[in-house]
PDB file of C-alpha atoms in Angstrom:
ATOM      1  CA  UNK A  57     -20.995 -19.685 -10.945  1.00 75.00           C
ATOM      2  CA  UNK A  58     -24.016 -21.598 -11.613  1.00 87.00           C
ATOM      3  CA  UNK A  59     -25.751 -20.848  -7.775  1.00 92.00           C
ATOM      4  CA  UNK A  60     -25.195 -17.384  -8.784  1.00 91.00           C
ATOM      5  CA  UNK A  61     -27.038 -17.799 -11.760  1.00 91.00           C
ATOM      6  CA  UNK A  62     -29.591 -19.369 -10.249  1.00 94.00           C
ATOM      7  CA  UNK A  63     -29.877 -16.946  -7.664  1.00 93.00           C
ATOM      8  CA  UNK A  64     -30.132 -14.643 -10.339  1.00 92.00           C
ATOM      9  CA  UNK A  65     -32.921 -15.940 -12.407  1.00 93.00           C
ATOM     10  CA  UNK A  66     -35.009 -16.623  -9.080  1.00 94.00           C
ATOM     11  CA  UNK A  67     -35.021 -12.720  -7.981  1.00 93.00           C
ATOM     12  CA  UNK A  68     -36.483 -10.972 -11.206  1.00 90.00           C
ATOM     13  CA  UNK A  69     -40.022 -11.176 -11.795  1.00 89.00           C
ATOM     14  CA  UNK A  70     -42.111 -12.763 -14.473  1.00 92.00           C
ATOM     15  CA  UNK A  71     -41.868 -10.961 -17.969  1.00 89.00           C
ATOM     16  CA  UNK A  72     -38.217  -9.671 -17.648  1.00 89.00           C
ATOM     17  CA  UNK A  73     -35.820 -10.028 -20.152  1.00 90.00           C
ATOM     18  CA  UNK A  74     -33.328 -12.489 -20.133  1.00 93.00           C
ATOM     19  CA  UNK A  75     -30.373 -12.541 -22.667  1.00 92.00           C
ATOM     20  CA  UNK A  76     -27.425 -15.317 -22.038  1.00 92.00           C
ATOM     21  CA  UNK A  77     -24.089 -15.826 -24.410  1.00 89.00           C
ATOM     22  CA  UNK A  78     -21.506 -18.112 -23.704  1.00 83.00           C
ATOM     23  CA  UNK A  79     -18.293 -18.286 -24.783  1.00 71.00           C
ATOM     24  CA  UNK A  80     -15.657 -21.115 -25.405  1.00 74.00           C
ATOM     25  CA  UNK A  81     -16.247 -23.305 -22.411  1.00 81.00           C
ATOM     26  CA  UNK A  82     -20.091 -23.008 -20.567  1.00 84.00           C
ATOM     27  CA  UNK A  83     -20.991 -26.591 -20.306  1.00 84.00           C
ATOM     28  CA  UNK A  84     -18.956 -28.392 -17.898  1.00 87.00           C
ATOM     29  CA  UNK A  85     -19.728 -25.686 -14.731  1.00 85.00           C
ATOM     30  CA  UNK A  86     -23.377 -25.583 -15.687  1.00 90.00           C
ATOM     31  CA  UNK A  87     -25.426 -27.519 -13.056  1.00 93.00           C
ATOM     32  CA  UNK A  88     -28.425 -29.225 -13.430  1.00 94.00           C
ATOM     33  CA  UNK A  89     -30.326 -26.222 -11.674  1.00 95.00           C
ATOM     34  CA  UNK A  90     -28.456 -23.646 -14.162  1.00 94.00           C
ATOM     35  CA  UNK A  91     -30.236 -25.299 -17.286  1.00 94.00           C
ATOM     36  CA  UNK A  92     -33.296 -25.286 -15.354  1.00 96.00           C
ATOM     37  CA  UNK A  93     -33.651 -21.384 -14.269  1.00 96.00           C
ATOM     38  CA  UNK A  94     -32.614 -20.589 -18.009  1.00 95.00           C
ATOM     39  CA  UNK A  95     -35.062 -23.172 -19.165  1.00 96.00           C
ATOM     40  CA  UNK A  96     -37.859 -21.040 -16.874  1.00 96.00           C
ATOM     41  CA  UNK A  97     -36.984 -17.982 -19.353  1.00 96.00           C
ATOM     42  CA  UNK A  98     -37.865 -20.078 -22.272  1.00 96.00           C
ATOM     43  CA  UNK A  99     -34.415 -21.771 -22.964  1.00 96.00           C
ATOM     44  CA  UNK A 100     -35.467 -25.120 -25.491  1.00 95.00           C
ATOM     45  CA  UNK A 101     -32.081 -26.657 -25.847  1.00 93.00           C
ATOM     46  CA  UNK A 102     -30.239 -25.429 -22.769  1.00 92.00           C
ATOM     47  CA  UNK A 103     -29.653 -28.689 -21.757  1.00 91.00           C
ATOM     48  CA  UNK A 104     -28.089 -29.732 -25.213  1.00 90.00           C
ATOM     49  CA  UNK A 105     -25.189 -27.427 -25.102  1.00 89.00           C
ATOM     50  CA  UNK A 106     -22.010 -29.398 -25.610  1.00 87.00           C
ATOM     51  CA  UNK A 107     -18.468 -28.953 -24.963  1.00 88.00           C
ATOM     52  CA  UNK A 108     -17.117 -25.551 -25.881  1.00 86.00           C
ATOM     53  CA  UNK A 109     -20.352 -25.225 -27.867  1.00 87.00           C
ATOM     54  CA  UNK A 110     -21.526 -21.463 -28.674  1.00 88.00           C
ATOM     55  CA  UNK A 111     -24.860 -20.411 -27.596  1.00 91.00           C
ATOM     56  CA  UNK A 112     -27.065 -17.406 -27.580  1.00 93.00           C
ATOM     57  CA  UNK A 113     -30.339 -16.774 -25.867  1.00 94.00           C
ATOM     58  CA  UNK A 114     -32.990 -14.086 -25.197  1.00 94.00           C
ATOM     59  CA  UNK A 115     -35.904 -14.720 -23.433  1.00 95.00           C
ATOM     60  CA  UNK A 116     -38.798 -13.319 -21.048  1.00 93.00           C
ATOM     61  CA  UNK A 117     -38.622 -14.925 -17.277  1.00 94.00           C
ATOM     62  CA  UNK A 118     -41.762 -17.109 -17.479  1.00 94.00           C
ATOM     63  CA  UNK A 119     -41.053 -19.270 -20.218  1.00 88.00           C
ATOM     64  CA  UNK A 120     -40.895 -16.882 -23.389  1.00 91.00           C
ATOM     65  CA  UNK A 121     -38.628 -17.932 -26.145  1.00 94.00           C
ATOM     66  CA  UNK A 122     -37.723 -14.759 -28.155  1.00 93.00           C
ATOM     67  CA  UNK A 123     -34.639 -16.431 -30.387  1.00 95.00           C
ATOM     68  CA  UNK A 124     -31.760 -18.727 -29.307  1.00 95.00           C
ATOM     69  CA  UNK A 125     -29.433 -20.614 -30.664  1.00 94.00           C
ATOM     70  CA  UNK A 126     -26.853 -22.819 -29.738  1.00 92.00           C
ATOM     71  CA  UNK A 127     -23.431 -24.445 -32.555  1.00 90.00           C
ATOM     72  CA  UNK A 128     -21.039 -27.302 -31.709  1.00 86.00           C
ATOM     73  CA  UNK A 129     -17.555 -26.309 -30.523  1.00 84.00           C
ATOM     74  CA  UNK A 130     -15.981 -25.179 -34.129  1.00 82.00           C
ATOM     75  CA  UNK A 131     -19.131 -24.369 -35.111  1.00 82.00           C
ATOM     76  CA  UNK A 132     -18.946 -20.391 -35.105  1.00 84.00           C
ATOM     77  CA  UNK A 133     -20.767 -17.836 -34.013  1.00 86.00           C
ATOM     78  CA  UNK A 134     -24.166 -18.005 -32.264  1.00 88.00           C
ATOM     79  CA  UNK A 135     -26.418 -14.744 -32.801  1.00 89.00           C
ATOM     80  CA  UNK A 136     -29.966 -14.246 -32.051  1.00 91.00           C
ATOM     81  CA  UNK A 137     -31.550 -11.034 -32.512  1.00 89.00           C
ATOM     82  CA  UNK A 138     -35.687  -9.861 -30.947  1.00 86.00           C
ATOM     83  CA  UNK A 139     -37.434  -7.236 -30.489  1.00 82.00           C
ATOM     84  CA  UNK A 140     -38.371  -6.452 -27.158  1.00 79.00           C
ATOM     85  CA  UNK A 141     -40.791  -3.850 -25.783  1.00 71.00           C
ATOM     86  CA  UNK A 142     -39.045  -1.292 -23.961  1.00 67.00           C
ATOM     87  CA  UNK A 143     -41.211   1.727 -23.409  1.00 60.00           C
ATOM     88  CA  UNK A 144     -40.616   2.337 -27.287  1.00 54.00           C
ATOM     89  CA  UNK A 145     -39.160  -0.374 -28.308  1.00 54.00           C
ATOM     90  CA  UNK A 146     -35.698  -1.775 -29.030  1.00 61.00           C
ATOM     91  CA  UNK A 147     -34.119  -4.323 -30.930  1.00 57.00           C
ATOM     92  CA  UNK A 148     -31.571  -6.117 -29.000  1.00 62.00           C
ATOM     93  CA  UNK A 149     -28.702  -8.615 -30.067  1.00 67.00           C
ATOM     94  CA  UNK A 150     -26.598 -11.175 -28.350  1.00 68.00           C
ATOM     95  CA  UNK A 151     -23.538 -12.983 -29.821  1.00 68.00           C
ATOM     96  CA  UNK A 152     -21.546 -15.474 -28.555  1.00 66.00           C
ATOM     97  CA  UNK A 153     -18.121 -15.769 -30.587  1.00 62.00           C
ATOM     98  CA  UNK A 154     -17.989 -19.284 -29.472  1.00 61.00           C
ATOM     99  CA  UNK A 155     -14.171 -21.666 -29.077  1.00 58.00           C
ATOM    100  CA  UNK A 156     -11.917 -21.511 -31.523  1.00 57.00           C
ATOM    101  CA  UNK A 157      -9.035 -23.939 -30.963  1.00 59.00           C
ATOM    102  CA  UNK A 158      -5.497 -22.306 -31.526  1.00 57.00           C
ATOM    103  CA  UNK A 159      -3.945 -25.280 -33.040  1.00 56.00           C
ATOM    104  CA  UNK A 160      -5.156 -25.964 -36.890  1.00 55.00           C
TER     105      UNK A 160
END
């Protein structure tokens, strides 16, 4: 749960890489303190994400926005792609397929 995360974000040091996706429901089980550790990695609109919305995040811990993005429920897929130094370097990807309601 959110302490978890939390817990999480608190134990790695400065510069590491933080990648988040969330899929159909996030929101509603995402405390105050949640928004704020993945805010610390650079989040911007963390605290925005609405009901069933999709969102996708990398980050550095220490405030360093790499790519995120975040769509209203029905709103698709959220992808964000960076490149991140790792030794040689890699290009990473996160994607967050987002809610899609059974019933047209």
């Amino acid at each position: 749960g959110s302490d978890d995360l939390v817990a999480f974000i608190r134990s790695i040091r400065v510069g590491t890489t933080v990648l988040v996706g969330a899929l159909d429901e996030a929101q509603a089980n995402l405390t105050q303190g949640a928004k704020d550790a993945i805010s610390s990695c650079g989040a911007a609109n963390i605290t925005g994400l609405a009901y069933r919305g999709s969102y996708a995040f990398i980050g550095e811990k220490g405030g360093t926005l790499l790519a995120e993005q975040m769509l209203a429920a029905d709103g698709g897929v959220a992808e964000v792609t960076a490149q991140v130094a790792i030794d040689a370097g890699y290009s990473i990807r996160v994607r967050s397929a987002g809610y899609r309601n059974p019933m047209p």
